[in-house]
Short mmCIF file of C-alpha atoms in Angstrom, two decimals:
data_model
loop_
_atom_site.label_atom_id
_atom_site.label_comp_id
_atom_site.label_asym_id
_atom_site.label_seq_id
_atom_site.Cartn_x
_atom_site.Cartn_y
_atom_site.Cartn_z
CA MET A 1 11.57 15.85 3.38
CA ALA A 2 12.24 13.19 6.01
CA GLU A 3 10.15 10.03 5.88
CA GLN A 4 7.38 9.66 8.45
CA HIS A 5 6.84 6.23 9.99
CA THR A 6 3.86 6.27 12.34
CA PRO A 7 3.47 3.52 14.98
CA ARG A 8 0.17 2.37 13.46
CA SER A 9 1.64 2.17 9.95
CA LEU A 10 4.68 0.26 11.22
CA ILE A 11 2.41 -2.25 12.99
CA VAL A 12 0.50 -2.84 9.76
CA SER A 13 3.80 -3.29 7.91
CA LEU A 14 5.03 -5.70 10.60
CA TYR A 15 1.93 -7.88 10.31
CA GLY A 16 2.09 -7.69 6.53
CA ALA A 17 5.70 -8.86 6.44
CA TYR A 18 5.86 -11.30 9.33
CA GLY A 19 2.47 -11.70 11.02
CA ARG A 20 0.49 -13.90 8.65
CA ALA A 21 1.06 -17.42 9.92
CA PRO A 22 -0.83 -20.02 7.82
CA ASP A 23 -2.69 -21.18 10.94
CA GLY A 24 -3.70 -17.63 11.86
CA ALA A 25 -1.62 -17.72 15.04
CA PRO A 26 -1.53 -14.36 16.85
CA MET A 27 1.60 -12.32 17.46
CA PRO A 28 2.24 -11.87 21.21
CA VAL A 29 1.83 -8.32 22.46
CA ALA A 30 5.25 -8.44 24.12
CA GLY A 31 6.80 -9.52 20.81
CA VAL A 32 5.16 -6.67 18.90
CA ILE A 33 6.47 -4.21 21.50
CA ARG A 34 10.02 -5.59 21.23
CA LEU A 35 9.95 -5.62 17.42
CA LEU A 36 8.68 -2.05 17.19
CA ALA A 37 11.28 -0.92 19.77
CA ALA A 38 13.92 -1.95 17.22
CA VAL A 39 12.65 0.81 14.92
CA GLY A 40 12.31 3.41 17.67
CA VAL A 41 8.67 3.07 18.77
CA ASP A 42 8.04 3.07 22.53
CA ALA A 43 5.68 0.65 24.28
CA PRO A 44 2.86 3.16 25.06
CA SER A 45 2.70 4.15 21.38
CA VAL A 46 2.51 0.51 20.34
CA ARG A 47 -0.29 -0.25 22.80
CA SER A 48 -2.25 2.83 21.75
CA SER A 49 -1.91 2.01 18.05
CA VAL A 50 -2.84 -1.64 18.58
CA SER A 51 -5.97 -0.46 20.42
CA ARG A 52 -6.94 1.73 17.45
CA LEU A 53 -6.43 -1.14 15.03
CA LYS A 54 -8.54 -3.33 17.30
CA ARG A 55 -11.36 -0.75 17.33
CA ARG A 56 -11.24 -0.69 13.52
CA GLY A 57 -11.74 -4.45 13.50
CA LEU A 58 -8.35 -5.23 11.96
CA LEU A 59 -6.75 -6.93 14.97
CA LEU A 60 -8.49 -9.46 17.22
CA PRO A 61 -7.36 -10.32 20.78
CA ALA A 62 -6.22 -13.94 21.06
CA ARG A 63 -3.89 -16.15 23.08
CA THR A 64 -0.71 -17.61 21.68
CA ALA A 65 0.05 -21.33 21.93
CA ASP A 66 1.83 -20.77 25.25
CA GLY A 67 -1.03 -18.68 26.65
CA ALA A 68 0.47 -15.21 26.18
CA ALA A 69 -1.76 -12.27 25.25
CA GLY A 70 -1.61 -11.44 21.58
CA TYR A 71 -3.43 -10.15 18.52
CA ALA A 72 -4.37 -11.96 15.32
CA LEU A 73 -5.45 -10.50 12.02
CA SER A 74 -9.18 -10.33 11.31
CA GLU A 75 -10.54 -11.64 8.02
CA ASP A 76 -10.94 -8.04 6.82
CA ALA A 77 -7.31 -7.34 7.68
CA ARG A 78 -6.10 -10.43 5.83
CA ARG A 79 -8.13 -9.43 2.80
CA LEU A 80 -6.66 -5.93 2.90
CA LEU A 81 -3.13 -7.28 3.15
CA ASP A 82 -3.73 -9.81 0.37
CA ASP A 83 -5.08 -7.03 -1.86
CA GLY A 84 -2.04 -4.94 -0.96
CA ASP A 85 0.37 -7.75 -1.84
CA ARG A 86 -0.78 -7.67 -5.44
CA ARG A 87 0.44 -4.09 -5.65
CA ILE A 88 3.37 -4.02 -3.26
CA TYR A 89 5.14 -7.03 -4.76
CA ALA A 90 3.95 -6.68 -8.36
CA ARG A 91 6.71 -7.13 -10.92
CA THR A 92 4.77 -7.30 -14.18
CA GLU A 93 4.85 -4.34 -16.54
CA PRO A 94 1.33 -3.04 -17.28
CA LYS A 95 0.19 -2.93 -20.89
CA LEU A 96 -1.88 -0.19 -22.49
CA SER A 97 -3.98 -2.89 -24.18
CA GLU A 98 -5.32 -3.97 -20.76
CA GLY A 99 -7.54 -0.89 -20.77
CA TRP A 100 -9.11 1.06 -17.93
CA VAL A 101 -11.70 0.78 -15.18
CA LEU A 102 -14.07 3.72 -14.70
CA ALA A 103 -15.88 4.50 -11.46
CA VAL A 104 -18.90 6.72 -12.02
CA PHE A 105 -20.73 7.74 -8.88
CA SER A 106 -23.65 9.83 -7.72
CA VAL A 107 -24.34 10.48 -4.03
CA PRO A 108 -27.46 12.28 -2.74
CA GLU A 109 -26.80 15.63 -1.08
CA ALA A 110 -28.18 14.29 2.19
CA GLU A 111 -25.33 11.76 2.24
CA ARG A 112 -22.54 14.05 1.06
CA HIS A 113 -20.20 12.63 3.73
CA LYS A 114 -20.22 9.43 1.67
CA ARG A 115 -19.27 11.46 -1.40
CA HIS A 116 -16.15 12.63 0.43
CA LEU A 117 -15.40 9.07 1.56
CA LEU A 118 -15.80 7.80 -2.01
CA ARG A 119 -13.44 10.40 -3.41
CA SER A 120 -10.81 9.79 -0.75
CA ARG A 121 -10.97 6.01 -1.15
CA LEU A 122 -10.77 6.12 -4.93
CA ALA A 123 -7.77 8.47 -4.65
CA ARG A 124 -6.12 6.10 -2.18
CA LEU A 125 -6.69 3.22 -4.58
CA GLY A 126 -4.78 5.16 -7.25
CA PHE A 127 -7.64 6.51 -9.35
CA GLY A 128 -7.24 9.71 -11.31
CA THR A 129 -10.03 12.20 -12.04
CA ALA A 130 -11.28 12.17 -15.62
CA ALA A 131 -14.26 14.48 -14.92
CA PRO A 132 -16.48 15.41 -11.94
CA GLY A 133 -17.89 12.13 -10.65
CA VAL A 134 -15.86 10.09 -13.15
CA TRP A 135 -12.67 8.43 -11.89
CA ILE A 136 -10.28 6.27 -13.89
CA ALA A 137 -7.59 3.68 -13.17
CA PRO A 138 -5.79 0.85 -14.95
CA ALA A 139 -8.16 -2.10 -15.43
CA ARG A 140 -6.12 -4.42 -13.20
CA LEU A 141 -7.35 -2.44 -10.16
CA TYR A 142 -10.95 -3.53 -10.74
CA GLU A 143 -11.06 -6.44 -8.27
CA GLU A 144 -9.46 -4.51 -5.44
CA THR A 145 -11.72 -1.52 -6.11
CA ARG A 146 -14.81 -3.73 -6.04
CA ASN A 147 -13.70 -5.34 -2.76
CA THR A 148 -12.99 -1.97 -1.16
CA LEU A 149 -16.30 -0.38 -2.16
CA GLU A 150 -18.27 -3.40 -0.97
CA ARG A 151 -16.42 -3.52 2.36
CA LEU A 152 -17.17 0.17 2.99
CA GLY A 153 -20.82 -0.08 1.95
CA LEU A 154 -20.27 2.33 -0.95
CA SER A 155 -21.10 0.04 -3.87
CA PRO A 156 -24.76 1.23 -4.18
CA TYR A 157 -23.50 4.67 -5.23
CA VAL A 158 -21.04 3.53 -7.91
CA ASP A 159 -21.14 2.00 -11.38
CA LEU A 160 -17.93 0.38 -12.62
CA PHE A 161 -17.05 0.10 -16.31
CA ARG A 162 -14.11 -1.31 -18.26
CA GLY A 163 -12.95 0.00 -21.61
CA ASP A 164 -10.42 1.84 -23.78
CA HIS A 165 -9.59 5.51 -24.20
CA LEU A 166 -10.57 6.47 -27.75
CA GLY A 167 -9.72 10.20 -27.82
CA TYR A 168 -9.84 12.98 -28.58
CA ALA A 169 -6.57 13.92 -26.89
CA ALA A 170 -3.67 11.49 -27.04
CA THR A 171 -3.83 9.12 -24.07
CA ALA A 172 -0.47 10.33 -22.73
CA GLU A 173 -1.80 13.89 -22.70
CA ALA A 174 -4.99 12.80 -20.97
CA VAL A 175 -3.09 10.84 -18.33
CA ALA A 176 -1.14 13.99 -17.44
CA ARG A 177 -4.49 15.64 -16.66
CA TRP A 178 -5.98 12.69 -14.78
CA TRP A 179 -3.01 12.31 -12.40
CA ASP A 180 -0.54 14.71 -10.81
CA LEU A 181 2.52 13.00 -12.30
CA PRO A 182 5.13 15.45 -10.90
CA SER A 183 3.89 14.81 -7.34
CA ILE A 184 3.99 11.05 -7.87
CA ALA A 185 7.50 11.28 -9.33
CA HIS A 186 8.58 13.24 -6.25
CA LEU A 187 7.39 10.42 -3.98
CA HIS A 188 9.53 7.94 -5.93
CA GLU A 189 12.53 10.27 -5.72
CA GLU A 190 12.10 10.56 -1.94
CA PHE A 191 12.01 6.77 -1.64
CA LEU A 192 15.15 6.43 -3.74
CA ALA A 193 17.00 9.10 -1.77
CA VAL A 194 16.53 7.15 1.45
CA HIS A 195 16.57 3.50 0.40
CA GLU A 196 18.86 3.27 -2.62
CA PRO A 197 21.89 3.99 -0.37
CA VAL A 198 20.65 1.26 1.99
CA LEU A 199 20.62 -1.21 -0.88
CA HIS A 200 24.13 -0.18 -1.89
CA ALA A 201 25.36 -0.58 1.70
CA TRP A 202 23.88 -4.08 2.04
CA ARG A 203 25.38 -5.19 -1.24
CA THR A 204 28.75 -3.86 -0.12
CA ALA A 205 28.76 -4.99 3.53
CA PRO A 206 25.79 -7.10 4.68
CA GLY A 207 24.73 -6.75 8.33
CA GLY A 208 23.08 -9.02 10.87
CA ALA A 209 19.50 -10.26 11.24
CA GLU A 210 18.35 -7.35 13.42
CA ASP A 211 19.81 -4.83 10.98
CA ALA A 212 18.09 -6.64 8.11
CA TYR A 213 14.76 -6.63 9.93
CA ARG A 214 15.02 -2.92 10.72
CA ALA A 215 16.04 -1.92 7.19
CA TYR A 216 13.37 -4.09 5.59
CA LEU A 217 10.52 -2.96 7.83
CA LEU A 218 11.33 0.71 7.19
CA ALA A 219 11.67 0.13 3.44
CA LEU A 220 8.38 -1.79 3.31
CA ASP A 221 6.60 0.87 5.38
CA SER A 222 7.81 3.54 2.96
CA TRP A 223 7.21 1.53 -0.21
CA ARG A 224 3.73 0.19 0.47
CA ARG A 225 2.24 3.68 0.14
CA LEU A 226 3.73 4.22 -3.31
CA PRO A 227 1.79 1.62 -5.32
CA TYR A 228 -1.37 3.37 -4.11
CA ALA A 229 -0.25 6.92 -4.88
CA ASP A 230 1.12 5.68 -8.21
CA PRO A 231 -1.33 3.58 -10.29
CA VAL A 232 1.67 2.20 -12.26
CA LEU A 233 0.82 3.30 -15.76
CA PRO A 234 2.16 1.78 -18.99
CA ALA A 235 5.63 3.08 -19.82
CA GLU A 236 4.55 4.69 -23.11
CA LEU A 237 2.27 7.05 -21.16
CA LEU A 238 5.01 8.33 -18.83
CA PRO A 239 7.93 10.77 -19.18
CA ASP A 240 11.20 9.25 -20.36
CA ASP A 241 12.90 10.02 -17.02
CA TRP A 242 10.13 8.50 -14.89
CA PRO A 243 11.68 7.29 -11.57
CA GLY A 244 8.99 4.75 -10.73
CA ARG A 245 10.63 1.78 -12.40
CA ARG A 246 13.92 2.38 -10.58
CA SER A 247 12.25 2.71 -7.20
CA ALA A 248 10.35 -0.54 -7.83
CA GLU A 249 13.63 -2.27 -8.70
CA VAL A 250 15.26 -0.95 -5.50
CA PHE A 251 12.40 -2.20 -3.32
CA ALA A 252 12.38 -5.60 -5.06
CA ALA A 253 16.13 -5.94 -4.45
CA LEU A 254 15.75 -4.95 -0.78
CA HIS A 255 12.95 -7.49 -0.40
CA GLU A 256 15.11 -10.21 -1.89
CA LEU A 257 18.11 -9.34 0.29
CA LEU A 258 16.47 -8.53 3.60
CA ARG A 259 13.04 -10.04 4.12
CA ASP A 260 14.08 -13.61 4.99
CA ARG A 261 17.18 -12.45 6.86
CA GLY A 262 14.96 -10.18 8.94
CA ALA A 263 12.62 -13.11 9.64
CA GLU A 264 15.46 -14.75 11.57
CA TYR A 265 15.34 -11.84 14.03
CA VAL A 266 11.52 -11.91 14.25
CA THR A 267 11.36 -15.64 14.98
CA GLY A 268 14.32 -15.45 17.36
CA PHE A 269 12.21 -13.98 20.19
#
């Protein structure tokens, strides 16, 4: 299946990679349009997607130092990107001894729309389902989960716990029930099918700054979804042929090769 890169997702990836100046300086609208054109997004689609991100409170209108119209990241957007960085660029191997975080929730029937929102957000954070109303994830996701639930006003409906799995089934067997591991493996295989050849090509014959920017933005836009679909479980709980470690190594290598080279193209406008 071909990868899908939506304009809105690419804008988020662009700001995540290159739009977080220490002084909070905005990116000019014209620059965003030119940078997205390099990956095949037309100007009307960029403007429409920026407007949606503005309505969601993630981008704020601001003027650049030379007076051009632009958009800066809101505090919520910076917090989201900072939370995302801990997953997207993580290189540490999780340990089973770190334990788990449990989210146990109860939502009144009159507010069942919040029940749906809770389930969808926990799934997007990488939680698996241990039982109805009981969701589980590696303990390292606690802080991000807490931040997300508070930001969405869902914390009154949830209790969070940390602990160990004590049985009765072996933990590896339980994990295979809590998460759809074949579907997650397929996502890693799709990423590898597209981006592993790109890594090989750059190691064989490096390209210019614009090529680096384009390849990196597309790789980042594809990769940043995976650490949310995949909670990154300890190796002893996964099949021997699990493709997640290889896809993480490919993205890390692409980041090392391309991110700074691509920045030369971004700052060259």
